[in-house]
Amino acid sequence: MAQAQAPDPLLAAVEAGEARAVARLITRLESGDARGRQMLQSLHRRLGRAHVVGVTGAPGTGKSTIVDRLIEAYRRAGLRVAVVAVDPTSPFTGGAILGDRIRMQRHAADKGVFIRSMGTRGALGGLAVHTADAVQALDGAGFDVILVETVGVGQAEVDVARLADTVIVVLVPNLGDDVQAVKAGIMEIADLFAINKCDIDGGDKVAASVEANLALAPASPNGSWTPPILRLVSEQGTGIPALVEGIATHRAWSEKSGELARRRALRVRENVRALLQADVTGFAFARDGSIRPAFAPLLLAASKGERSPQDLVDEILRAYRDS
Ligand SMILES: Nc1nc2c(ncn2[C@@H]2O[C@H](COP(=O)(O)OP(=O)(O)OP(=O)(O)O)[C@@H](O)[C@H]2O)c(=O)[nH]1
Ligand SMILES: [Mg+2]
C-alpha cells in the first residue's frame, strides 16, 4: 500500500476545472511524471461523465472549422467544452499550440473552453495513450463535451477515434472518396458523416458514394444505427445545428442500445493493457530506451548468445514481482 500523502493542491484545482491546472496535469502525463498518473487515479471516480466526440478526416477537410463551430454551439447551450487536437505528424510539443492548424483559438479567453494540441511524433508511448490520458484529465476536470480532432489517415488515428463515444468522419467534394475514407478504413468507425465544403460542387457525389459504401458494409454488431450523412458549409456555420442534433441522437441511441457501455469497456481494457505495458516496460527500460543497469549484464549475456531473450524476460518478471 502507498503511504498516505499530503493532498496535492493541483488536484483540487483540476477538480474545480481550472484550465491552467488541467494543462499542468496533461503535461505531467505526457512527460511520464508519476504524479500525473497518481492524480488520474484520484480522479477516476469522476470519470465517464463527458461526451467524447471524435472529429476525423483527411488533412484540410475543415475539421478545425467544424470544431470551432461546435464549441460555439455547445457554449451557447451552457456546456463546458474541451478540445484535444492531435497532429501525429508534428513533433512532440508538450502542449505548445500548433500554429494556424488551430482555428478555434478565438475561444481561448473563454473559461468554459479548454484547447490543447498534441503533436506526438517522437513521443514515447502510443498516440492513443497520450490522447486517452488527456481525455481522462479533461473528463476529471468536469468538461461536458470533449472534442478530439485527428487527421484520419492511418491506423494510429483510427485508434484515437476509438476513444470517442461518437465519431464524426469529415469528407469533402473532389478529394476522391477512396482516398478519404475507404482506404484509410475509417468508413467503419463513422457514427456520422459530415460532408463539408458543400459550397463547392460535388457534395452529392460524395454522399452517394458514402451511401453505396454503407449499403455494402456488413451490418454493425449493434445493427440499429445507420450513420446519417450530413452536409455542411462549416465556414458559414451551415449544417452545424443538424450536426449537434445528430451527435445528441447518436449519444441517446448508444446509451440505450448498450453501445456506449461496450465502447467504454473496450477503452478500459485498452487502458489497462497500455498501463500494464508501460509499467513492466518502464521497470526494465529507461525512457531513452536503454535497459536498466540492473539488467545490463543479463542483456550482455543474451547478446552473446549465452542466455536467451526469454531467460532475460523471466528474470525481469521475477525482479518485478519482488520489487
Ligand atoms: N470552401 C470551404 N472552405 C472551407 C470550409 N470550411 C473550412 N474551409 C477551409 O478549409 C481549409 C482547412 O480548414 P481547417 O478547418 O483548418 O481544416 P482541418 O481539417 O482542421 O485541417 P488540418 O487540421 O490541417 O488537417 C481552410 O482554408 C478553411 O478556411 C467550407 O465550408 N467551405
Ligand atoms: Mg485542424
XYZ file of C-alpha atoms and ligand atoms in Angstrom:
356
model
C 0.000 0.000 0.000
C 1.177 3.501 -0.742
C 1.805 5.787 2.209
C -0.781 8.488 2.834
C 0.454 11.650 1.186
C -0.339 15.317 1.612
C -3.141 16.295 -0.789
C -1.857 17.768 -3.997
C -3.246 21.324 -4.408
C -3.125 20.797 -8.142
C -5.715 18.021 -7.799
C -8.262 20.355 -6.197
C -7.652 22.902 -8.934
C -8.171 20.245 -11.625
C -11.399 19.149 -9.938
C -12.518 22.767 -9.959
C -11.918 22.745 -13.707
C -9.172 25.369 -13.699
C -7.608 25.446 -17.136
C -4.020 26.013 -16.011
C -4.219 23.132 -13.580
C -5.619 20.801 -16.232
C -2.878 21.878 -18.619
C -0.263 21.065 -15.993
C -1.794 17.674 -15.327
C -1.738 16.844 -19.039
C 1.890 17.946 -19.239
C 2.745 15.681 -16.306
C 1.025 12.777 -18.038
C 2.793 13.464 -21.320
C 6.171 13.649 -19.682
C 5.693 10.433 -17.735
C 5.746 12.199 -14.363
C 4.415 9.637 -11.845
C 2.429 12.357 -10.063
C 0.279 12.726 -13.177
C -0.643 9.068 -13.060
C -1.418 9.279 -9.335
C -3.657 12.219 -9.970
C -5.651 10.369 -12.631
C -6.084 7.623 -10.096
C -7.530 10.098 -7.618
C -9.839 11.432 -10.316
C -11.114 8.103 -11.504
C -14.456 8.233 -9.698
C -15.242 11.427 -11.553
C -14.586 9.916 -14.968
C -17.159 8.854 -17.540
C -19.359 11.923 -17.415
C -18.132 13.747 -20.506
C -19.349 13.026 -24.003
C -16.239 12.349 -26.070
C -16.720 13.272 -29.716
C -14.071 12.421 -32.317
C -13.734 14.548 -35.436
C -11.575 12.854 -38.014
C -10.870 13.209 -41.730
C -8.169 13.890 -44.288
C -5.932 16.968 -43.921
C -7.614 20.270 -44.712
C -11.192 18.972 -44.835
C -12.295 21.607 -42.326
C -12.186 19.633 -39.077
C -10.942 22.585 -37.020
C -13.533 24.878 -38.566
C -16.250 22.376 -37.600
C -14.795 22.038 -34.091
C -14.778 25.813 -33.782
C -18.464 25.924 -34.710
C -19.295 23.088 -32.331
C -17.580 24.935 -29.489
C -19.752 27.926 -30.263
C -22.945 25.854 -30.303
C -22.157 23.999 -27.068
C -21.144 27.168 -25.284
C -24.431 28.726 -26.274
C -26.122 25.748 -24.637
C -24.133 26.474 -21.482
C -21.860 23.446 -21.712
C -18.151 23.411 -20.923
C -16.113 22.247 -23.879
C -12.600 20.881 -24.226
C -10.703 20.211 -27.432
C -7.753 17.918 -27.994
C -6.304 18.449 -31.456
C -3.967 15.616 -32.341
C -1.439 16.002 -35.094
C 0.601 12.843 -35.428
C 2.922 14.390 -37.990
C 4.106 17.177 -35.705
C 6.915 16.767 -33.213
C 6.032 16.138 -29.608
C 5.022 19.546 -28.308
C 4.473 19.229 -24.595
C 1.385 21.350 -25.052
C 2.503 24.076 -27.421
C -0.052 25.354 -29.869
C 0.408 24.113 -33.397
C 0.161 27.492 -35.084
C -2.560 28.057 -37.617
C -3.717 24.456 -37.637
C -5.759 25.510 -34.665
C -8.644 27.584 -35.898
C -10.537 27.765 -32.662
C -8.160 29.995 -30.760
C -10.766 32.754 -30.685
C -12.305 30.816 -27.780
C -9.073 30.808 -25.804
C -10.162 33.578 -23.432
C -13.421 31.788 -22.571
C -13.055 29.995 -19.229
C -15.587 27.392 -20.312
C -13.347 26.310 -23.179
C -10.084 24.410 -22.993
C -7.959 23.769 -26.067
C -4.917 21.561 -26.186
C -2.958 20.499 -29.218
C -0.773 17.450 -29.196
C 1.966 16.771 -31.648
C 3.150 13.321 -30.868
C 5.850 12.393 -33.349
C 8.788 11.285 -31.268
C 6.776 10.945 -28.066
C 7.225 7.807 -26.052
C 4.196 5.572 -25.932
C 1.444 5.388 -28.494
C -0.513 8.273 -29.841
C -3.696 6.791 -28.435
C -2.194 6.533 -24.942
C -1.352 10.229 -24.787
C -4.716 11.224 -26.156
C -6.534 8.881 -23.772
C -4.668 10.430 -20.849
C -5.604 13.937 -21.923
C -9.247 12.929 -22.392
C -9.341 11.409 -18.900
C -7.800 14.529 -17.375
C -10.418 16.700 -19.077
C -13.231 14.368 -18.069
C -11.984 14.534 -14.478
C -11.959 18.312 -14.734
C -15.670 18.234 -15.461
C -15.866 19.236 -19.112
C -19.240 18.264 -20.571
C -18.065 17.711 -24.118
C -14.558 16.712 -25.217
C -13.866 17.112 -28.917
C -10.916 15.136 -30.253
C -9.689 16.280 -33.667
C -7.441 13.846 -35.522
C -6.123 13.688 -39.041
C -7.623 10.394 -40.144
C -5.073 8.878 -42.392
C -3.738 5.811 -40.624
C -4.160 3.136 -38.004
C -2.940 5.338 -35.180
C -5.691 7.826 -35.922
C -8.276 5.083 -36.133
C -7.151 4.033 -32.651
C -7.612 7.575 -31.444
C -11.076 7.688 -32.962
C -11.938 4.626 -30.885
C -11.509 6.776 -27.799
C -14.658 8.607 -28.762
C -18.242 7.846 -27.807
C -19.322 9.379 -31.096
C -17.157 9.639 -34.220
C -17.691 12.190 -36.978
C -15.908 11.462 -40.232
C -15.420 14.601 -42.302
C -15.344 14.298 -46.092
C -15.235 16.955 -48.802
C -16.096 17.084 -52.515
C -13.422 16.388 -55.094
C -10.838 14.733 -52.898
C -11.558 11.197 -54.053
C -13.735 9.211 -51.700
C -11.429 6.188 -51.709
C -8.510 8.312 -50.546
C -10.581 9.985 -47.897
C -12.319 7.142 -46.234
C -12.331 3.700 -47.725
C -8.607 3.092 -47.937
C -7.973 4.588 -44.549
C -10.514 2.195 -43.084
C -12.478 4.933 -41.433
C -15.816 4.081 -43.006
C -16.311 1.515 -40.257
C -15.699 3.899 -37.408
C -18.074 6.646 -38.539
C -21.163 7.285 -36.460
C -21.923 10.366 -38.536
C -20.615 11.548 -41.869
C -20.151 15.271 -42.325
C -19.744 16.287 -45.941
C -18.120 19.658 -45.554
C -17.476 22.439 -48.064
C -20.819 21.842 -49.750
C -20.423 25.331 -51.196
C -18.192 23.521 -53.683
C -19.827 21.291 -56.315
C -19.600 17.558 -55.813
C -21.172 17.083 -52.394
C -23.914 14.904 -53.881
C -21.369 12.623 -55.461
C -19.547 12.103 -52.161
C -22.847 11.486 -50.370
C -23.862 8.927 -52.992
C -20.586 7.081 -52.720
C -20.801 7.016 -48.911
C -24.327 5.640 -49.183
C -23.183 2.986 -51.624
C -20.374 2.020 -49.264
C -22.738 1.853 -46.307
C -25.056 -0.402 -48.268
C -22.147 -2.767 -48.951
C -20.844 -2.755 -45.392
C -21.649 -5.744 -43.222
C -24.255 -4.983 -40.561
C -22.746 -3.454 -37.452
C -22.738 -5.661 -34.343
C -25.454 -3.458 -32.940
C -27.357 -3.258 -36.140
C -29.730 -0.469 -35.355
C -27.618 2.609 -36.095
C -27.240 3.890 -39.618
C -24.775 6.776 -39.787
C -26.521 9.878 -41.089
C -24.854 11.774 -43.905
C -24.947 15.489 -43.168
C -23.994 18.395 -45.432
C -22.083 21.321 -44.075
C -20.533 24.599 -45.064
C -18.658 24.929 -41.816
C -17.085 28.213 -42.737
C -20.562 29.733 -42.749
C -21.940 27.592 -39.933
C -24.405 25.901 -42.278
C -25.426 22.444 -41.093
C -23.993 22.855 -37.600
C -27.362 22.672 -35.753
C -28.122 19.410 -37.592
C -24.692 18.095 -36.657
C -25.219 18.983 -32.987
C -28.578 17.232 -33.128
C -27.082 14.198 -34.866
C -24.411 13.935 -32.167
C -27.077 14.082 -29.439
C -29.219 11.492 -31.208
C -26.256 9.145 -31.518
C -25.457 9.629 -27.861
C -29.015 8.820 -26.827
C -29.051 5.742 -29.060
C -25.706 4.485 -27.825
C -26.766 4.829 -24.202
C -29.971 2.941 -24.821
C -28.547 0.237 -27.072
C -25.585 -0.542 -24.839
C -23.094 0.660 -27.463
C -21.739 3.347 -25.140
C -21.097 0.808 -22.392
C -19.496 -1.551 -24.900
C -17.099 1.128 -26.181
C -16.221 2.259 -22.705
C -15.485 -1.293 -21.609
C -13.188 -1.688 -24.613
C -11.494 1.561 -23.708
C -10.886 0.459 -20.149
C -9.452 -2.818 -21.419
C -7.052 -0.991 -23.740
C -6.156 1.430 -20.981
C -5.289 -1.422 -18.624
C -3.239 -3.079 -21.347
C -1.332 0.140 -22.049
C -0.690 0.845 -18.365
C 0.482 -2.693 -17.753
C 2.818 -2.498 -20.696
C 4.157 0.877 -19.591
C 4.584 -0.359 -16.030
C 6.536 -3.510 -16.829
C 8.482 -1.967 -19.681
C 9.319 1.032 -17.502
C 10.657 -1.336 -14.856
C 13.132 -2.807 -17.305
C 13.919 0.128 -19.570
C 14.737 3.793 -19.090
C 12.772 6.385 -21.064
C 15.577 6.729 -23.574
C 15.147 3.048 -24.439
C 18.261 1.770 -22.688
C 17.968 -1.173 -20.324
C 18.158 -0.535 -16.579
C 21.674 -1.070 -15.201
C 20.491 -3.992 -13.066
C 19.668 -5.965 -16.206
C 22.615 -4.838 -18.322
C 24.812 -7.866 -17.541
C 21.984 -10.202 -18.485
C 21.425 -8.333 -21.715
C 25.094 -8.638 -22.497
C 24.951 -12.374 -21.863
C 21.870 -12.656 -24.058
C 23.507 -10.682 -26.834
C 26.465 -13.083 -26.734
C 24.052 -15.961 -27.016
C 24.873 -17.264 -23.535
C 21.308 -16.659 -22.346
C 18.096 -16.495 -24.306
C 15.944 -13.362 -24.500
C 13.194 -15.364 -22.771
C 15.593 -16.022 -19.841
C 16.016 -12.295 -19.596
C 12.267 -11.692 -19.588
C 11.807 -14.319 -16.869
C 14.487 -12.652 -14.736
C 12.933 -9.238 -15.232
C 9.465 -10.519 -14.274
C 10.903 -12.214 -11.175
C 12.599 -8.987 -10.147
C 9.376 -7.083 -10.910
C 7.342 -9.387 -8.670
C 9.840 -8.991 -5.848
C 10.013 -5.227 -6.211
N -14.958 26.317 -49.274
C -14.937 25.997 -47.989
N -13.762 26.009 -47.320
C -13.763 25.675 -46.024
C -14.937 25.323 -45.320
N -14.614 25.009 -44.061
C -13.271 25.184 -43.955
N -12.760 25.577 -45.134
C -11.366 25.908 -45.435
O -10.602 24.710 -45.489
C -9.271 24.963 -45.014
C -8.899 23.971 -43.950
O -9.731 24.169 -42.829
P -9.369 23.590 -41.405
O -10.566 23.768 -40.543
O -8.082 24.100 -40.914
O -9.216 22.054 -41.798
P -8.596 20.852 -40.929
O -9.279 19.634 -41.422
O -8.709 21.161 -39.482
O -7.088 20.882 -41.381
P -5.856 20.090 -40.721
O -6.024 20.154 -39.231
O -4.672 20.835 -41.213
O -5.944 18.695 -41.262
C -9.255 26.401 -44.540
O -8.690 27.204 -45.528
C -10.710 26.717 -44.346
O -10.978 28.083 -44.477
C -16.181 25.343 -46.060
O -17.251 25.048 -45.549
N -16.093 25.671 -47.372
Mg -7.226 21.148 -37.989
